Structure formats: structure tokens, C-alpha cells
Short mmCIF file of C-alpha atoms (C1' of nucleotides) in Angstrom, two decimals:
data_model
loop_
_atom_site.label_atom_id
_atom_site.label_comp_id
_atom_site.label_asym_id
_atom_site.label_seq_id
_atom_site.Cartn_x
_atom_site.Cartn_y
_atom_site.Cartn_z
CA UNK A 1 110.43 31.67 155.66
CA UNK A 2 108.48 29.31 153.43
CA UNK A 3 111.41 28.28 151.27
CA UNK A 4 110.86 24.56 151.66
CA UNK A 5 107.17 24.83 150.80
CA UNK A 6 108.12 26.82 147.74
CA UNK A 7 110.80 24.37 146.68
CA UNK A 8 108.22 21.64 147.03
CA UNK A 9 106.01 23.42 144.55
CA UNK A 10 108.79 23.64 141.97
CA UNK A 11 107.52 21.14 139.45
CA UNK A 12 107.55 21.88 135.72
CA UNK A 13 105.16 24.60 134.68
CA UNK A 14 103.24 22.32 132.32
CA UNK A 15 102.13 20.06 135.14
CA UNK A 16 100.65 22.97 137.02
CA UNK A 17 98.52 24.29 134.23
CA UNK A 18 95.24 22.59 134.99
CA UNK A 19 93.69 25.85 134.02
CA UNK A 20 90.01 26.57 134.66
CA UNK A 21 88.19 27.62 131.49
CA UNK A 22 87.12 30.95 132.90
CA UNK A 23 88.72 31.64 136.27
CA UNK A 24 87.09 34.16 138.57
CA UNK A 25 87.87 37.78 137.81
CA UNK A 26 89.23 37.27 134.31
CA UNK A 27 87.42 39.51 131.86
CA UNK A 28 87.75 39.62 128.11
CA UNK A 29 90.93 41.52 127.17
CA UNK A 30 91.33 43.72 124.15
CA UNK A 31 95.09 44.10 123.50
CA UNK A 32 97.02 41.76 121.22
CA UNK A 33 99.20 40.58 124.08
CA UNK A 34 96.37 40.12 126.50
CA UNK A 35 94.51 37.91 124.03
CA UNK A 36 97.33 35.40 124.13
CA UNK A 37 97.43 35.00 127.88
CA UNK A 38 96.35 31.78 129.51
CA UNK A 39 94.90 32.32 132.98
CA UNK A 40 96.55 30.39 135.77
CA UNK A 41 96.24 30.30 139.55
CA UNK A 42 98.72 29.87 142.37
CA UNK A 43 98.03 29.51 146.03
CA UNK A 44 99.73 31.23 148.98
CA UNK A 45 103.53 30.78 148.90
CA UNK A 46 103.43 28.68 145.75
CA UNK A 47 106.39 29.17 143.45
CA UNK A 48 105.61 30.67 140.06
CA UNK A 49 109.11 30.25 138.70
CA UNK A 50 112.47 29.47 140.22
CA UNK A 51 115.94 30.88 139.93
CA UNK A 52 117.90 29.48 136.98
CA UNK A 53 114.78 27.93 135.48
CA UNK A 54 114.37 28.70 131.78
CA UNK A 55 112.53 31.99 131.31
CA UNK A 56 109.84 30.60 129.02
CA UNK A 57 106.94 32.75 130.10
CA UNK A 58 105.91 36.29 130.85
CA UNK A 59 103.19 36.94 133.40
CA UNK A 60 100.56 39.54 134.08
CA UNK A 61 98.98 39.75 137.51
CA UNK A 62 95.18 39.61 137.43
CA UNK A 63 94.54 39.36 141.17
CA UNK A 64 96.64 38.92 144.27
CA UNK A 65 100.29 39.89 144.73
CA UNK A 66 103.62 38.35 143.77
CA UNK A 67 107.11 38.67 145.26
CA UNK A 68 110.24 38.38 143.16
CA UNK A 69 113.30 37.48 145.20
CA UNK A 70 116.70 35.91 145.55
CA UNK A 71 118.05 33.87 148.45
CA UNK A 72 121.70 33.68 149.44
CA UNK A 73 123.43 30.52 150.57
CA UNK A 74 123.24 31.64 154.21
CA UNK A 75 119.48 32.22 154.04
CA UNK A 76 119.37 36.01 153.61
CA UNK A 77 116.60 36.87 151.20
CA UNK A 78 116.16 39.99 149.15
CA UNK A 79 112.84 40.77 147.58
CA UNK A 80 113.56 42.67 144.38
CA UNK A 81 110.00 43.68 143.60
CA UNK A 82 106.35 43.20 144.41
CA UNK A 83 103.89 42.80 141.55
CA UNK A 84 100.28 43.89 141.96
CA UNK A 85 97.23 43.50 139.69
CA UNK A 86 97.98 44.98 136.27
CA UNK A 87 101.76 44.53 136.57
CA UNK A 88 103.69 42.32 134.18
CA UNK A 89 106.72 40.38 135.35
CA UNK A 90 109.16 37.69 134.26
CA UNK A 91 111.31 39.92 132.03
CA UNK A 92 114.83 38.70 131.91
CA UNK A 93 117.77 39.80 129.81
CA UNK A 94 118.93 36.21 129.60
CA UNK A 95 117.04 33.03 128.83
CA UNK A 96 117.13 31.91 132.45
CA UNK A 97 115.50 33.58 135.42
CA UNK A 98 117.91 35.34 137.76
CA UNK A 99 115.37 35.33 140.58
CA UNK A 100 112.39 33.38 141.81
CA UNK A 101 108.77 34.49 141.99
CA UNK A 102 106.14 33.37 144.47
CA UNK A 103 102.48 34.02 145.10
CA UNK A 104 102.17 36.07 148.30
CA UNK A 105 98.54 35.10 148.79
CA UNK A 106 96.30 33.35 146.30
CA UNK A 107 97.11 34.74 142.88
CA UNK A 108 95.73 34.65 139.36
CA UNK A 109 97.99 35.57 136.47
CA UNK A 110 97.88 35.52 132.71
CA UNK A 111 100.75 33.53 131.23
CA UNK A 112 102.37 34.35 127.89
CA UNK A 113 104.89 32.32 125.96
CA UNK A 114 108.00 34.43 125.92
CA UNK A 115 109.03 33.19 122.47
CA UNK A 116 105.61 33.97 121.06
CA UNK A 117 105.81 37.50 122.44
CA UNK A 118 109.33 37.98 121.15
CA UNK A 119 108.55 36.74 117.66
CA UNK A 120 105.39 38.81 117.62
CA UNK A 121 107.51 41.80 118.59
CA UNK A 122 109.83 41.06 115.68
CA UNK A 123 106.90 41.49 113.29
CA UNK A 124 104.76 44.06 115.07
CA UNK A 125 106.62 47.23 116.02
CA UNK A 126 103.80 48.26 118.31
CA UNK A 127 104.25 45.13 120.39
CA UNK A 128 107.99 45.73 120.34
CA UNK A 129 107.48 49.23 121.65
CA UNK A 130 105.23 48.07 124.45
CA UNK A 131 107.72 45.38 125.39
CA UNK A 132 110.46 47.97 125.56
CA UNK A 133 108.32 50.35 127.58
CA UNK A 134 107.50 47.69 130.13
CA UNK A 135 111.13 46.76 130.48
CA UNK A 136 112.06 50.41 130.83
CA UNK A 137 109.40 50.93 133.50
CA UNK A 138 110.76 47.91 135.31
CA UNK A 139 114.23 49.42 135.08
CA UNK A 140 112.92 52.62 136.58
CA UNK A 141 111.37 50.71 139.48
CA UNK A 142 114.55 48.80 140.06
CA UNK A 143 116.57 52.01 140.19
CA UNK A 144 114.12 53.53 142.64
CA UNK A 145 114.42 50.40 144.72
CA UNK A 146 118.20 50.59 144.74
CA UNK A 147 117.88 54.20 145.74
CA UNK A 148 115.68 53.26 148.71
CA UNK A 149 118.36 51.03 150.12
CA UNK A 150 120.77 53.81 150.98
CA UNK A 151 118.19 55.70 153.05
CA UNK A 152 117.53 55.51 156.81
CA UNK A 153 115.02 52.98 158.12
CA UNK A 154 112.38 55.67 158.56
CA UNK A 155 112.89 56.97 155.04
CA UNK A 156 112.74 53.47 153.59
CA UNK A 157 109.49 52.64 155.32
CA UNK A 158 107.96 56.01 154.42
CA UNK A 159 108.97 55.58 150.77
CA UNK A 160 107.61 52.06 150.74
CA UNK A 161 104.23 53.19 152.07
CA UNK A 162 104.07 56.03 149.58
CA UNK A 163 104.95 53.64 146.76
CA UNK A 164 102.27 51.18 147.80
CA UNK A 165 99.73 53.94 148.24
CA UNK A 166 100.49 55.27 144.76
CA UNK A 167 100.30 51.82 143.20
CA UNK A 168 97.10 50.68 144.85
CA UNK A 169 95.53 54.02 143.92
CA UNK A 170 93.20 53.86 146.92
CA UNK A 171 94.40 57.16 148.28
CA UNK A 172 94.97 57.00 152.00
CA UNK A 173 93.97 53.50 153.13
CA UNK A 174 96.24 50.73 151.94
CA UNK A 175 95.72 47.01 152.38
CA UNK A 176 99.15 45.39 152.49
CA UNK A 177 99.16 41.95 150.89
CA UNK A 178 102.57 41.08 152.34
CA UNK A 179 103.96 40.26 155.78
CA UNK A 180 106.42 42.32 157.81
CA UNK A 181 109.09 39.82 156.84
CA UNK A 182 108.39 40.50 153.16
CA UNK A 183 108.54 44.24 153.76
CA UNK A 184 111.79 43.84 155.66
CA UNK A 185 113.34 41.74 152.92
CA UNK A 186 112.29 44.33 150.35
CA UNK A 187 113.69 47.25 152.34
CA UNK A 188 116.84 45.57 153.64
CA UNK A 189 115.63 45.80 157.26
CA UNK A 190 114.64 43.28 159.92
CA UNK A 191 110.98 42.71 160.85
CA UNK A 192 111.70 44.29 164.24
CA UNK A 193 112.95 47.48 162.63
CA UNK A 194 110.01 47.59 160.23
CA UNK A 195 107.60 47.14 163.09
CA UNK A 196 109.29 49.70 165.33
CA UNK A 197 109.42 52.20 162.49
CA UNK A 198 105.73 51.78 161.75
CA UNK A 199 104.95 52.34 165.44
CA UNK A 200 107.10 55.42 165.42
CA UNK A 201 105.44 56.78 162.27
CA UNK A 202 102.11 56.17 163.94
CA UNK A 203 103.12 57.99 167.12
CA UNK A 204 104.22 60.94 164.99
CA UNK A 205 100.82 61.00 163.30
CA UNK A 206 102.14 60.17 159.82
CA UNK A 207 100.08 56.97 159.60
CA UNK A 208 97.41 54.99 161.44
CA UNK A 209 97.59 51.21 161.75
CA UNK A 210 94.10 49.94 162.64
CA UNK A 211 95.14 46.36 161.85
CA UNK A 212 98.63 45.08 161.00
CA UNK A 213 97.87 44.76 157.29
CA UNK A 214 95.81 47.92 156.91
CA UNK A 215 97.49 51.31 157.01
CA UNK A 216 96.10 54.79 156.63
CA UNK A 217 98.67 57.21 155.28
CA UNK A 218 98.91 60.90 155.83
CA UNK A 219 100.69 61.47 152.53
CA UNK A 220 101.75 65.01 153.35
CA UNK A 221 103.46 64.11 156.61
CA UNK A 222 104.95 60.96 155.07
CA UNK A 223 106.43 62.83 152.13
CA UNK A 224 108.13 65.20 154.49
CA UNK A 225 109.90 62.26 156.16
CA UNK A 226 110.78 60.81 152.78
CA UNK A 227 113.86 62.79 151.67
CA UNK A 228 113.35 62.04 147.96
CA UNK B 1 132.07 66.40 146.07
CA UNK B 2 132.14 68.35 142.88
CA UNK B 3 128.45 69.22 142.79
CA UNK B 4 128.96 72.90 142.27
CA UNK B 5 131.37 72.38 139.42
CA UNK B 6 128.86 70.07 137.83
CA UNK B 7 125.97 72.49 138.27
CA UNK B 8 128.13 75.13 136.66
CA UNK B 9 128.49 72.95 133.60
CA UNK B 10 124.73 72.54 133.21
CA UNK B 11 124.19 74.61 130.13
CA UNK B 12 122.05 73.37 127.24
CA UNK B 13 123.52 70.47 125.33
CA UNK B 14 123.60 72.34 122.04
CA UNK B 15 126.01 74.93 123.37
CA UNK B 16 128.43 72.24 124.39
CA UNK B 17 128.61 70.48 121.09
CA UNK B 18 131.67 72.11 119.61
CA UNK B 19 132.50 68.63 118.46
CA UNK B 20 135.86 67.80 116.93
CA UNK B 21 135.51 66.23 113.49
CA UNK B 22 137.43 63.09 114.41
CA UNK B 23 138.18 62.92 118.12
CA UNK B 24 140.96 60.64 119.28
CA UNK B 25 140.08 56.99 119.60
CA UNK B 26 136.98 57.02 117.44
CA UNK B 27 137.16 54.28 114.84
CA UNK B 28 134.76 53.58 112.02
CA UNK B 29 131.72 51.71 113.33
CA UNK B 30 129.76 49.08 111.49
CA UNK B 31 126.33 48.85 113.15
CA UNK B 32 123.36 50.90 112.02
CA UNK B 33 123.14 52.64 115.36
CA UNK B 34 126.82 53.34 115.60
CA UNK B 35 126.80 55.02 112.19
CA UNK B 36 124.45 57.66 113.50
CA UNK B 37 126.48 58.64 116.53
CA UNK B 38 128.11 62.02 116.75
CA UNK B 39 131.35 61.95 118.77
CA UNK B 40 131.51 64.34 121.69
CA UNK B 41 133.95 64.97 124.52
CA UNK B 42 133.54 65.92 128.15
CA UNK B 43 136.22 66.78 130.64
CA UNK B 44 136.65 65.61 134.22
CA UNK B 45 133.50 66.19 136.31
CA UNK B 46 131.63 67.80 133.45
CA UNK B 47 127.92 67.11 133.38
CA UNK B 48 126.66 65.11 130.42
CA UNK B 49 123.01 65.49 131.28
CA UNK B 50 121.11 66.65 134.36
CA UNK B 51 118.19 65.36 136.34
CA UNK B 52 114.81 66.40 134.90
CA UNK B 53 116.43 67.55 131.66
CA UNK B 54 114.65 66.24 128.57
CA UNK B 55 116.03 62.83 127.60
CA UNK B 56 116.84 63.75 124.00
CA UNK B 57 119.93 61.66 123.52
CA UNK B 58 121.36 58.22 124.04
CA UNK B 59 125.07 57.82 124.59
CA UNK B 60 127.74 55.24 123.99
CA UNK B 61 131.03 55.46 125.86
CA UNK B 62 134.05 55.42 123.58
CA UNK B 63 136.74 56.19 126.15
CA UNK B 64 136.79 57.19 129.79
CA UNK B 65 134.14 56.46 132.41
CA UNK B 66 130.80 57.99 133.36
CA UNK B 67 128.87 58.04 136.63
CA UNK B 68 125.08 58.17 136.73
CA UNK B 69 123.74 59.50 140.02
CA UNK B 70 121.09 61.26 142.04
CA UNK B 71 121.60 63.76 144.84
CA UNK B 72 119.21 64.28 147.74
CA UNK B 73 118.31 67.65 149.18
CA UNK B 74 120.66 67.06 152.15
CA UNK B 75 123.63 66.28 149.92
CA UNK B 76 123.65 62.50 150.08
CA UNK B 77 124.52 61.13 146.66
CA UNK B 78 123.85 57.71 145.21
CA UNK B 79 125.65 56.57 142.13
CA UNK B 80 123.28 54.27 140.25
CA UNK B 81 125.79 53.00 137.71
CA UNK B 82 129.21 53.40 136.18
CA UNK B 83 129.53 53.26 132.39
CA UNK B 84 132.74 52.08 130.78
CA UNK B 85 133.89 51.99 127.15
CA UNK B 86 131.36 50.08 125.06
CA UNK B 87 128.44 50.73 127.43
CA UNK B 88 125.39 52.66 126.30
CA UNK B 89 123.49 54.88 128.71
CA UNK B 90 120.77 57.49 128.86
CA UNK B 91 117.84 55.05 128.63
CA UNK B 92 114.83 56.41 130.43
CA UNK B 93 111.30 55.13 130.58
CA UNK B 94 110.04 58.69 130.57
CA UNK B 95 110.99 61.64 128.39
CA UNK B 96 112.95 63.28 131.19
CA UNK B 97 116.09 62.00 132.87
CA UNK B 98 115.56 60.72 136.40
CA UNK B 99 119.26 61.05 137.18
CA UNK B 100 122.31 63.01 136.17
CA UNK B 101 125.40 61.77 134.36
CA UNK B 102 128.93 63.13 134.66
CA UNK B 103 132.30 62.40 133.13
CA UNK B 104 134.50 60.84 135.81
CA UNK B 105 137.69 61.69 133.96
CA UNK B 106 137.98 62.94 130.41
CA UNK B 107 135.40 61.11 128.35
CA UNK B 108 134.48 60.63 124.70
CA UNK B 109 131.02 59.40 123.83
CA UNK B 110 128.93 58.88 120.74
CA UNK B 111 125.64 60.75 120.93
CA UNK B 112 122.42 59.54 119.31
CA UNK B 113 119.15 61.38 118.93
CA UNK B 114 116.71 59.40 121.01
CA UNK B 115 113.81 60.16 118.66
CA UNK B 116 115.82 59.02 115.67
CA UNK B 117 116.66 55.76 117.40
CA UNK B 118 113.06 55.21 118.47
CA UNK B 119 111.63 55.88 115.04
CA UNK B 120 114.30 53.69 113.49
CA UNK B 121 113.28 50.98 115.95
CA UNK B 122 109.67 51.36 114.85
CA UNK B 123 110.72 50.46 111.31
CA UNK B 124 113.60 48.08 111.88
CA UNK B 125 112.80 45.18 114.18
CA UNK B 126 116.46 44.41 114.54
CA UNK B 127 117.15 47.83 116.00
CA UNK B 128 114.10 47.40 118.22
CA UNK B 129 115.44 44.12 119.52
CA UNK B 130 118.84 45.59 120.26
CA UNK B 131 117.23 48.50 122.06
CA UNK B 132 115.21 46.10 124.15
CA UNK B 133 118.24 43.94 124.89
CA UNK B 134 120.24 46.91 126.06
CA UNK B 135 117.45 48.05 128.32
CA UNK B 136 117.06 44.52 129.68
CA UNK B 137 120.78 44.30 130.35
CA UNK B 138 120.60 47.61 132.16
CA UNK B 139 117.70 46.25 134.20
CA UNK B 140 119.79 43.26 135.12
CA UNK B 141 122.63 45.50 136.26
CA UNK B 142 120.30 47.61 138.29
CA UNK B 143 118.88 44.56 140.04
CA UNK B 144 122.36 43.29 140.80
CA UNK B 145 123.20 46.72 142.18
CA UNK B 146 120.13 46.73 144.43
CA UNK B 147 121.16 43.29 145.58
CA UNK B 148 124.61 44.55 146.52
CA UNK B 149 123.17 47.08 148.88
CA UNK B 150 121.86 44.58 151.40
CA UNK B 151 125.24 42.90 151.81
CA UNK B 152 127.96 43.60 154.39
CA UNK B 153 130.64 46.17 153.61
CA UNK B 154 133.16 43.46 152.81
CA UNK B 155 130.75 41.66 150.49
CA UNK B 156 129.87 44.91 148.73
CA UNK B 157 133.47 45.85 148.10
CA UNK B 158 134.35 42.31 146.98
CA UNK B 159 131.37 42.25 144.59
CA UNK B 160 132.30 45.65 143.26
CA UNK B 161 135.86 44.58 142.51
CA UNK B 162 134.69 41.39 140.83
CA UNK B 163 132.20 43.38 138.74
CA UNK B 164 134.87 45.85 137.66
CA UNK B 165 137.32 43.06 136.94
CA UNK B 166 134.74 41.27 134.79
CA UNK B 167 133.82 44.44 132.93
CA UNK B 168 137.30 45.67 132.22
CA UNK B 169 138.20 42.16 131.04
CA UNK B 170 141.83 42.68 132.04
CA UNK B 171 141.81 39.66 134.31
CA UNK B 172 143.52 40.38 137.58
CA UNK B 173 144.81 43.96 137.39
CA UNK B 174 142.14 46.63 137.37
CA UNK B 175 142.63 50.34 136.88
CA UNK B 176 139.84 52.12 138.74
CA UNK B 177 138.73 55.28 136.98
CA UNK B 178 136.76 56.51 140.00
CA UNK B 179 137.62 57.90 143.44
CA UNK B 180 136.90 56.26 146.79
CA UNK B 181 134.05 58.73 147.20
CA UNK B 182 132.50 57.48 143.97
CA UNK B 183 132.90 53.87 145.07
CA UNK B 184 131.36 54.69 148.43
CA UNK B 185 128.39 56.44 146.83
CA UNK B 186 127.90 53.46 144.56
CA UNK B 187 128.06 50.92 147.38
CA UNK B 188 126.19 52.93 150.00
CA UNK B 189 129.30 53.15 152.21
CA UNK B 190 131.53 55.99 153.41
CA UNK B 191 134.98 56.52 151.93
CA UNK B 192 136.49 55.51 155.27
CA UNK B 193 134.68 52.17 155.21
CA UNK B 194 135.67 51.57 151.59
CA UNK B 195 139.27 52.34 152.37
CA UNK B 196 139.36 50.21 155.52
CA UNK B 197 137.70 47.33 153.72
CA UNK B 198 140.24 47.47 150.90
CA UNK B 199 143.06 47.44 153.48
CA UNK B 200 141.48 44.48 155.17
CA UNK B 201 141.03 42.60 151.88
CA UNK B 202 144.68 43.30 151.17
CA UNK B 203 145.80 42.03 154.57
CA UNK B 204 143.83 38.83 153.94
CA UNK B 205 145.56 38.39 150.61
CA UNK B 206 142.43 38.75 148.48
CA UNK B 207 143.84 41.77 146.65
CA UNK B 208 146.94 43.89 146.25
CA UNK B 209 146.79 47.68 146.07
CA UNK B 210 150.08 48.91 144.55
CA UNK B 211 148.60 52.37 144.02
CA UNK B 212 145.20 53.66 145.18
CA UNK B 213 143.66 53.38 141.73
CA UNK B 214 145.25 50.11 140.71
CA UNK B 215 144.11 46.87 142.25
CA UNK B 216 145.20 43.30 141.63
CA UNK B 217 142.44 40.83 142.40
CA UNK B 218 142.75 37.28 143.52
CA UNK B 219 139.41 36.33 142.01
CA UNK B 220 139.21 33.00 143.79
CA UNK B 221 139.68 34.45 147.25
CA UNK B 222 137.42 37.39 146.45
CA UNK B 223 134.59 35.18 145.24
CA UNK B 224 134.72 33.26 148.46
CA UNK B 225 134.10 36.49 150.40
CA UNK B 226 131.36 37.45 147.99
CA UNK B 227 128.32 35.48 149.23
CA UNK B 228 126.51 35.65 145.87
"C1'" DC C 1 159.73 72.83 147.69
"C1'" DG C 2 155.10 73.71 149.19
"C1'" DA C 3 150.05 73.51 148.71
"C1'" DC C 4 146.39 70.80 147.82
"C1'" DC C 5 143.65 66.90 147.46
"C1'" DA C 6 142.82 61.94 147.88
"C1'" DT C 7 143.51 58.29 150.78
"C1'" DT C 8 144.46 55.88 154.98
"C1'" DT C 9 144.26 55.14 159.82
"C1'" DG C 10 142.60 55.93 164.59
"C1'" DA C 11 138.99 56.94 168.30
"C1'" DT C 12 134.34 57.27 169.38
"C1'" DA C 13 129.25 57.36 168.56
"C1'" DT C 14 125.02 55.41 166.88
"C1'" DG C 15 121.33 53.20 164.05
"C1'" DG C 16 119.78 49.04 163.27
"C1'" DA C 17 120.68 43.96 164.19
"C1'" DT C 18 120.24 40.43 167.38
"C1'" DC C 19 118.48 38.08 171.32
"C1'" DA C 20 114.51 37.55 174.16
"C1'" DA C 21 109.73 38.18 175.84
"C1'" DG C 22 105.10 39.25 175.53
"C1'" DC C 23 100.74 39.94 172.94
"C1'" DG C 24 96.88 39.38 169.83
"C1'" DA C 25 94.52 37.12 166.11
"C1'" DT C 26 93.35 32.89 163.91
"C1'" DG C 27 92.36 28.25 163.63
"C1'" DT C 28 91.83 23.47 165.51
"C1'" DG C 29 90.56 19.67 168.36
"C1'" DG C 30 88.25 18.25 172.44
"C1'" DC D 1 81.92 26.75 172.34
"C1'" DC D 2 85.97 27.12 174.64
"C1'" DA D 3 91.03 25.92 175.66
"C1'" DC D 4 95.03 25.78 173.60
"C1'" DA D 5 98.53 25.89 169.97
"C1'" DT D 6 100.37 28.54 166.38
"C1'" DC D 7 101.81 32.30 163.88
"C1'" DG D 8 102.60 37.03 162.92
"C1'" DC D 9 103.52 41.14 165.12
"C1'" DT D 10 105.17 44.28 168.72
"C1'" DT D 11 108.20 45.80 172.36
"C1'" DG D 12 112.38 45.69 175.29
"C1'" DA D 13 117.55 45.09 176.26
"C1'" DT D 14 121.95 44.65 174.49
"C1'" DC D 15 125.50 44.34 170.90
"C1'" DC D 16 128.00 45.37 166.81
"C1'" DA D 17 129.01 47.08 162.07
"C1'" DT D 18 129.45 51.09 160.07
"C1'" DA D 19 129.12 56.21 160.44
"C1'" DT D 20 131.23 60.15 162.19
"C1'" DC D 21 134.86 62.98 163.84
"C1'" DA D 22 139.76 63.78 163.73
"C1'" DA D 23 144.43 63.48 162.32
"C1'" DA D 24 148.31 61.71 159.74
"C1'" DT D 25 150.21 60.24 155.27
"C1'" DG D 26 151.11 60.21 150.47
"C1'" DG D 27 150.81 61.59 145.78
"C1'" DT D 28 150.39 65.33 142.24
"C1'" DC D 29 150.98 69.68 140.23
"C1'" DG D 30 152.38 74.35 140.18
#
DNA sequence: CGACCATTTGATATGGATCAAGCGATGTGG
DNA sequence: CCACATCGCTTGATCCATATCAAATGGTCG
């Protein structure tokens, strides 16, 4: 668990924003919101924002993957969501973050001033609508996540794989950006259980695992084990 | 589990709206949104809306309590949220409900046409902001709920009691509107475990349980068992 | 008073956690 | 270029928290 490394990276956002003029992979964006975003990069395990920090920014993933999580006093960690390219994150009902966010691998995001977005939304009802839609979609994801956590280990892992497959829209083959520990902390399982369950799904022919991070899903068989 | 009774009540919303002109407990409301609400009553275990029904309305609880839930094919049920007087519910990112909602006891709600609210929001940025805030608050609740589900039984029950105590703002004494089964389905535990855990919390002096539905909390002691 | 339903309590079973090794890939220094 | 250290993952053995099965208790309503 790279908590200490992350904590180390927790300096004020301003200091970090030595932003390259045109970072790799950032194209010209059309939407009003997208125009405002400043590109910014984070390296593996670097903290993007920390719990109880002021929620000054909204983020949109350009490349890489992000984990949003909370840690309890005794070290238990729950990952509340993974964010993949195209996803926005950083929404908070309050002015302070209730969770932390870290780069899983190297990550590029677009950063938006929360206040700027909010005041823009106050004037432009279209922006307001999009803001609401994104929050509502996030709510939907969160509810689905909560729903996962009452299922059996096999159902949780199957649902997770189906979710990732759907989101990375490379039907079949998925390249997991996160470790088994991350998966476990997202699903409320230990790494051992995640690993065993994957092996079991493989032996049943629901998936193939050519390398640890690459999984080929048999969506039909997986869905049948899924219970949702 | 009153599933069959609920299913029985699943007739179109229009048919149900033999609304009394001035149902008990409905005061005059000031806000723009509140002005538009039509009061409506539901009796114990009556369905308010069903999964995959069109999400045509938003609701605000006036009196009573509501459970929002999903049921799996094999009968497992998860309650995603409880709504108490003052809470709004029925927000959905899509046009169809992803869950069902039922009256726990007798309930009075105000009903709002979703389209009317949305088009009002498109014109009035203040309404739009309130809509967004409510959705964001709901998101926050959902995340907290997901977080609950990775804790131990004792931590879940303690958190639940603290949440209910905070929401019913009658510090100390809480009157639970829901059954042990409801609590279990909300916390991802069986009724037996809920019951045992309450007994145990009582024996430790963290709570008193004069009657099954009435619980006196020792917030200090409870928080210490809470881990959050 | 009696029937019914919700809740509590007890006995046992089990899925996943924990503890403990082993394995394979990746990277580093000699 | 290879030996070795490291790290992430897998597999095995055992334990424990909670589920399940079963029965007793209590509260409510006819």
C-alpha cells in the first residue's frame, strides 16, 4: 500500500502545475467545459487530491486510470471508484473532498476550476444540465457499486470484469490498469480471494488470463454467473 | 418479505392518484419547487414506483418513511436508501427507474413532474443549482452507504444508528420506522446478525433498546465502535 | 384469549479472511 | 549477460465472522 508515497506527494496543487504546453495525447477539444481545462500529469501512485482538501477543481481523465478511495484509521482502504479516459471526477456535494484520488499508473487529466464551472453553470443552463447529468451518472455508478458489495465473491468479480469490459469498450480482451490489491479494495475482498476467484472463473471457462493484467472475457458465461 | 404485496400494488401511477385535497400534515410551502408538489399518500408496503418504470416524477417525503431497493432474481434484496421527512427521492440519471420505492409505513409525499422540474431548471439557474445539490447530496449518501458495506457487522450497525440519529435530529432517542429485515437488507446483514449485534451493543452499554423500534444511543460510545 | 408476526436467542455450517509458502516477471548491480 | 533481489500474484492450510437452520419469546390485533 503506497500510502506514504502518496502522502509525500500531497503538496499544494499550484506547485505541481508545471504544465507542458501541449502534453502528449491532448487534442483540441470542442465543448465549452473542455476548452477551460488545463492539462496536467501525474505519475504512478501520485496523489491528485487528498481527503479533506478543499475541492477546488474538477478533473477529466485524458489517459491512464485513477482510483478514488478512503482509508480508515486501522489501514483498511476502500476504493470508491476507478476513473478511465473520458471520465470526469472530483464532484463533491461539499466544498471539501470526502475521499482521496491517486494516479494508478502515469495519468494525464484536464483540470477545471470548480468555481469557474459552477458560475458558468449559473449563467449557462446547458452547462448546468451537463453538470447535473454527470453527477447523476456518478450517483448511478455509486449505487451499482454499493449493490456489488452484497454479492458473493464470484458475483463481485464477474460484475467487475463485465463493468470494466463495458467501459473499455474493447469487447472481450481487457487490459486492467490496476493491481489485485486495488481490485480487492474496490470489491471488498482480499487479494487472495480475488486471485482465487479469477482462477476459478478461468477453470470454468468464463475467462482466460494470459497475463495477470490482461483478461479475455466470455461475456455470456460471465453474465450467467453475475446474478444482476 | 412483502414482495408479492408490493407487486400487487404496481398499477399505473395515474390510477393511484385519488389525492385528498389537503392531506394531514401538509403545510403551505414557500419554495418554487414545493409550490408545484401534489400531495399523495401511500399505505404500508405500497409501491411508490417500480424498477424500469418511467421516471416521470420526483418525490419529497412529508411524513412517514420510504425504502428504495432492488431485488435479485433469487430473492435477495438490497435497500439502497431510506428516505425520511424532508428528503427528496426519485432522481435517476436515466429516464427509467433503476430501483423500486415503497412506503415503509403510511407515507405522505409531494409529487413533482420530473419534466416540469427539468424545464424549470433550464430557465431558472437557482432551481438548477438546487437540483444539482440534491443529486450531489444523494451521491454522498450513496458513497457513504457503499463504504458501510465493507465494515464489520458491529461497525455497520453502529454507523447505521448514528446515521439515523443524525437524520432524525432527536438526539439520543430514535424511533426506527423500519423492521430488522429492512435494516439487514440495508446493511447487507441477516436479521439474526442485526438483532444479535443490537443485543451486544446494548450489553456493552452503547445503546438501550426499551422496545424493538425505539433505541437510545450513547453517541460517544457508538462513535468509538464506528471506525469511520 | 388465541393467532400471527416480528424479534431474539441458540446450535451449527460455511465463505472468505488470515497466515504461510511458492512462483514468475521485472529490474538492478556486479 | 547473468545472479539475485524485489514485487505482484497464485496456491495451500487453517480460522473465524457471519449465514443458516431451528426454536423460543414477546408484542399486536382480532
